[in-house]
GROMACS .gro file of C-alpha atoms in nm:
model
  232
    1GLY     CA    1   4.067   9.209  24.937
    2ILE     CA    2   4.335   9.470  24.845
    3ASP     CA    3   4.690   9.467  24.988
    4GLU     CA    4   4.682   9.822  25.146
    5LYS     CA    5   5.067   9.820  25.150
    6ASP     CA    6   5.076   9.796  24.769
    7VAL     CA    7   4.818  10.046  24.679
    8ASN     CA    8   5.020  10.361  24.752
    9SER     CA    9   5.374  10.222  24.702
   10ASP     CA   10   5.600  10.258  24.412
   11THR     CA   11   5.464  10.585  24.311
   12SER     CA   12   5.663  10.895  24.171
   13PHE     CA   13   5.571  11.087  24.496
   14LYS     CA   14   5.517  10.979  24.840
   15LEU     CA   15   5.154  10.880  24.951
   16ASN     CA   16   5.031  10.771  25.300
   17PRO     CA   17   4.973  10.390  25.320
   18LEU     CA   18   4.612  10.285  25.358
   19PRO     CA   19   4.499  10.193  25.713
   20ASP     CA   20   4.456   9.818  25.798
   21TYR     CA   21   4.328   9.850  26.150
   22GLY     CA   22   4.627   9.657  26.290
   23ARG     CA   23   4.536   9.352  26.089
   24SER     CA   24   4.881   9.315  25.934
   25GLY     CA   25   4.745   9.328  25.580
   26ASP     CA   26   4.457   9.099  25.635
   27THR     CA   27   4.195   9.368  25.582
   28LEU     CA   28   3.880   9.376  25.373
   29ALA     CA   29   3.888   9.646  25.106
   30PHE     CA   30   3.674   9.727  24.811
   31PHE     CA   31   3.784   9.906  24.494
   32ILE     CA   32   3.495  10.087  24.323
   33GLY     CA   33   3.470  10.216  23.969
   34ASN     CA   34   3.229  10.239  23.682
   35SER     CA   35   3.176  10.183  23.317
   36LYS     CA   36   2.962  10.401  23.096
   37ALA     CA   37   2.652  10.248  23.282
   38LEU     CA   38   2.698  10.515  23.536
   39TRP     CA   39   2.597  10.797  23.307
   40PRO     CA   40   2.203  10.746  23.287
   41TYR     CA   41   2.190  10.688  23.664
   42PHE     CA   42   2.377  10.996  23.716
   43LEU     CA   43   2.155  11.196  23.484
   44ASP     CA   44   1.849  11.063  23.642
   45TRP     CA   45   1.986  11.183  23.991
   46MET     CA   46   2.053  11.532  23.843
   47ARG     CA   47   1.696  11.558  23.706
   48LYS     CA   48   1.550  11.459  24.031
   49LYS     CA   49   1.760  11.725  24.214
   50SER     CA   50   1.645  11.982  23.954
   51LEU     CA   51   1.283  11.890  24.019
   52SER     CA   52   1.317  11.908  24.403
   53ASP     CA   53   1.484  12.239  24.383
   54PRO     CA   54   1.511  12.414  24.052
   55ASN     CA   55   1.757  12.669  24.193
   56THR     CA   56   1.991  12.420  24.331
   57SER     CA   57   2.369  12.460  24.233
   58ILE     CA   58   2.593  12.171  24.283
   59PRO     CA   59   2.953  12.264  24.229
   60ASN     CA   60   3.083  11.910  24.144
   61PRO     CA   61   2.763  11.704  24.064
   62LEU     CA   62   2.931  11.378  23.948
   63ASP     CA   63   3.148  11.380  24.264
   64SER     CA   64   2.842  11.444  24.469
   65TYR     CA   65   2.645  11.174  24.314
   66THR     CA   66   2.914  10.909  24.360
   67THR     CA   67   2.964  11.020  24.718
   68GLU     CA   68   2.604  10.993  24.799
   69THR     CA   69   2.553  10.661  24.612
   70ILE     CA   70   2.869  10.479  24.738
   71SER     CA   71   2.835  10.609  25.094
   72THR     CA   72   2.477  10.478  25.113
   73ALA     CA   73   2.581  10.137  24.984
   74ILE     CA   74   2.872  10.110  25.222
   75GLN     CA   75   2.660  10.216  25.524
   76ARG     CA   76   2.414   9.946  25.436
   77PHE     CA   77   2.685   9.693  25.412
   78ALA     CA   78   2.883   9.804  25.729
   79GLY     CA   79   2.588   9.907  25.940
   80ASN     CA   80   2.663  10.094  26.263
   81THR     CA   81   2.914   9.856  26.397
   82LEU     CA   82   3.177   9.793  26.133
   83SER     CA   83   3.422  10.087  26.106
   84HIS     CA   84   3.549  10.190  25.772
   85GLU     CA   85   3.722  10.454  25.576
   86ILE     CA   86   3.641  10.573  25.213
   87PHE     CA   87   3.917  10.728  25.009
   88TRP     CA   88   3.767  10.919  24.722
   89GLY     CA   89   3.927  10.965  24.368
   90HIS     CA   90   3.816  11.328  24.377
   91ASP     CA   91   3.980  11.390  24.713
   92ILE     CA   92   4.335  11.517  24.627
   93SER     CA   93   4.439  11.628  24.973
   94PRO     CA   94   4.778  11.491  25.063
   95GLU     CA   95   4.664  11.283  25.352
   96ARG     CA   96   4.370  11.123  25.167
   97LEU     CA   97   4.514  11.085  24.813
   98VAL     CA   98   4.511  10.734  24.677
   99ASP     CA   99   4.658  10.599  24.344
  100LEU     CA  100   4.346  10.451  24.199
  101ASN     CA  101   4.536  10.315  23.889
  102ARG     CA  102   4.750  10.114  24.120
  103ALA     CA  103   4.466  10.014  24.328
  104SER     CA  104   4.295   9.886  24.011
  105MET     CA  105   4.607   9.684  23.917
  106VAL     CA  106   4.678   9.534  24.267
  107SER     CA  107   4.319   9.436  24.299
  108ARG     CA  108   4.344   9.258  23.956
  109VAL     CA  109   4.054   9.464  23.820
  110CYS     CA  110   4.264   9.621  23.535
  111TYR     CA  111   4.587   9.604  23.354
  112PHE     CA  112   4.776   9.924  23.399
  113CYS     CA  113   5.002  10.058  23.125
  114ASP     CA  114   5.270  10.277  23.296
  115LYS     CA  115   5.391  10.444  22.972
  116LEU     CA  116   5.037  10.559  22.894
  117HIS     CA  117   4.930  10.593  23.246
  118LEU     CA  118   4.620  10.406  23.128
  119SER     CA  119   4.411  10.129  23.298
  120VAL     CA  120   4.255   9.879  23.081
  121HIS     CA  121   3.960   9.648  23.195
  122PRO     CA  122   3.942   9.290  23.054
  123LYS     CA  123   3.567   9.364  22.940
  124PHE     CA  124   3.528   9.740  22.930
  125GLY     CA  125   3.867   9.819  22.802
  126SER     CA  126   3.991  10.169  22.862
  127TRP     CA  127   3.629  10.309  22.913
  128VAL     CA  128   3.621  10.296  23.289
  129GLY     CA  129   3.635  10.552  23.570
  130PHE     CA  130   3.763  10.496  23.921
  131ARG     CA  131   3.576  10.643  24.217
  132ALA     CA  132   3.692  10.513  24.558
  133VAL     CA  133   3.887  10.260  24.783
  134VAL     CA  134   3.693  10.154  25.091
  135VAL     CA  135   3.886   9.983  25.387
  136LEU     CA  136   3.679   9.813  25.642
  137ASN     CA  137   3.775   9.685  25.991
  138ALA     CA  138   3.726   9.324  25.886
  139SER     CA  139   3.915   9.026  25.781
  140ALA     CA  140   3.966   8.938  25.409
  141SER     CA  141   4.071   8.570  25.493
  142HIS     CA  142   3.728   8.437  25.417
  143LEU     CA  143   3.786   8.519  25.053
  144GLY     CA  144   4.025   8.218  25.044
  145GLY     CA  145   4.361   8.173  24.905
  146SER     CA  146   4.693   8.282  25.077
  147GLU     CA  147   4.824   8.448  24.764
  148PRO     CA  148   4.647   8.687  24.528
  149PRO     CA  149   4.596   8.586  24.158
  150PRO     CA  150   4.878   8.695  23.927
  151PRO     CA  151   4.854   9.050  23.782
  152LEU     CA  152   4.677   9.086  23.442
  153THR     CA  153   4.905   9.063  23.151
  154SER     CA  154   4.902   9.343  22.880
  155LEU     CA  155   4.559   9.403  22.718
  156ILE     CA  156   4.711   9.633  22.458
  157SER     CA  157   4.875   9.520  22.134
  158GLU     CA  158   5.211   9.678  22.035
  159ASP     CA  159   5.044   9.858  21.749
  160GLU     CA  160   4.776  10.009  21.980
  161ARG     CA  161   5.041  10.106  22.224
  162ILE     CA  162   5.238  10.292  21.966
  163LEU     CA  163   4.928  10.473  21.836
  164ALA     CA  164   4.819  10.554  22.195
  165GLU     CA  165   5.158  10.697  22.277
  166ALA     CA  166   5.136  10.938  21.976
  167ALA     CA  167   4.778  11.029  22.071
  168LEU     CA  168   4.886  11.079  22.435
  169ALA     CA  169   5.169  11.319  22.335
  170ASP     CA  170   4.924  11.513  22.124
  171ALA     CA  171   4.676  11.531  22.416
  172LEU     CA  172   4.941  11.642  22.655
  173ARG     CA  173   5.082  11.913  22.426
  174ALA     CA  174   4.726  12.057  22.367
  175THR     CA  175   4.655  12.048  22.738
  176SER     CA  176   4.979  12.231  22.828
  177GLU     CA  177   4.906  12.499  22.574
  178GLU     CA  178   4.558  12.561  22.683
  179TYR     CA  179   4.622  12.572  23.041
  180GLN     CA  180   4.892  12.821  22.981
  181SER     CA  181   4.651  13.036  22.779
  182THR     CA  182   4.307  12.978  22.937
  183GLY     CA  183   4.353  12.762  23.249
  184GLY     CA  184   4.100  12.513  23.120
  185MET     CA  185   4.033  12.243  22.870
  186THR     CA  186   3.843  12.287  22.535
  187LEU     CA  187   3.613  12.027  22.388
  188GLU     CA  188   3.868  11.978  22.105
  189THR     CA  189   4.140  11.873  22.349
  190ALA     CA  190   3.896  11.657  22.546
  191ARG     CA  191   3.836  11.470  22.206
  192LYS     CA  192   4.220  11.421  22.194
  193TRP     CA  193   4.211  11.242  22.527
  194ALA     CA  194   3.919  11.033  22.427
  195GLU     CA  195   4.104  10.932  22.107
  196MET     CA  196   4.403  10.813  22.318
  197ARG     CA  197   4.167  10.583  22.499
  198ASN     CA  198   3.995  10.480  22.170
  199CYS     CA  199   4.326  10.340  22.051
  200VAL     CA  200   4.260  10.033  22.256
  201SER     CA  201   4.035   9.799  22.065
  202LEU     CA  202   3.930   9.594  22.362
  203GLY     CA  203   3.591   9.708  22.505
  204ARG     CA  204   3.553   9.972  22.233
  205GLU     CA  205   3.180   9.874  22.228
  206TYR     CA  206   3.151  10.023  22.586
  207LYS     CA  207   3.290  10.363  22.478
  208TYR     CA  208   3.136  10.659  22.654
  209SER     CA  209   2.885  10.859  22.454
  210PRO     CA  210   3.029  11.196  22.322
  211LEU     CA  211   2.852  11.392  22.601
  212GLN     CA  212   2.974  11.157  22.878
  213SER     CA  213   3.326  11.162  22.741
  214GLN     CA  214   3.333  11.551  22.706
  215TYR     CA  215   3.192  11.601  23.048
  216HIS     CA  216   3.433  11.366  23.202
  217TYR     CA  217   3.719  11.594  23.078
  218VAL     CA  218   3.595  11.949  23.087
  219LYS     CA  219   3.317  11.928  23.348
  220ASP     CA  220   3.132  12.205  23.177
  221PRO     CA  221   2.772  12.253  23.337
  222LYS     CA  222   2.632  12.337  22.992
  223LEU     CA  223   2.714  11.985  22.870
  224LEU     CA  224   2.529  11.842  23.169
  225ARG     CA  225   2.233  12.073  23.112
  226GLU     CA  226   2.223  11.946  22.746
  227ALA     CA  227   2.245  11.581  22.871
  228THR     CA  228   1.975  11.606  23.129
  229THR     CA  229   1.735  11.759  22.882
  230LYS     CA  230   1.753  11.483  22.632
  231THR     CA  231   1.490  11.230  22.663
  232SER     CA  232   1.708  10.919  22.631
   0.00000   0.00000   0.00000
């Protein structure tokens, strides 16, 4: 379980606490993310959508895919009797916004480096994406233990941190300049953000493919069309 009180606390701006259904913190919650393994399933979903309706236009296809997939899985788990709420990473409305980096940290899924604003998974390294927090009207006490395990210690070496800080500054500078001039992000700047992640050696074998990484940052439909036309 996740301590709902901790997920949205200690942030630089005020976030609403997650609900606990009056259970005083003894509430079952799921933190949901992905590795690069999401990509082929997402592309397959896109191909099926295109085959069923070639003229279909999905404004935010990855968000739509994750919403459909996660909602279906949670509905199967919860059935029609267990009430729940899903807080999506792509929902930035003030009343629904959740700090997913902090959620990954308090659920002990990832180490979070505050200076880099980067979460690092013990297996997949920095190559992870966060999708949702699901809070259910159910007790988490059956999971055992009165105290959560300790937070993960740093998974980034000092040399990697220094390199990543320089790469982050470069990416932020390029992003600021581009948004002032074009209001968007180029592939070159997307590569700068990917390079910041790549400074972490842990999990580098799970690095996103170039197309997945580029689409992650720029959301260009042309990249998605290119990816879905590939045979592998």
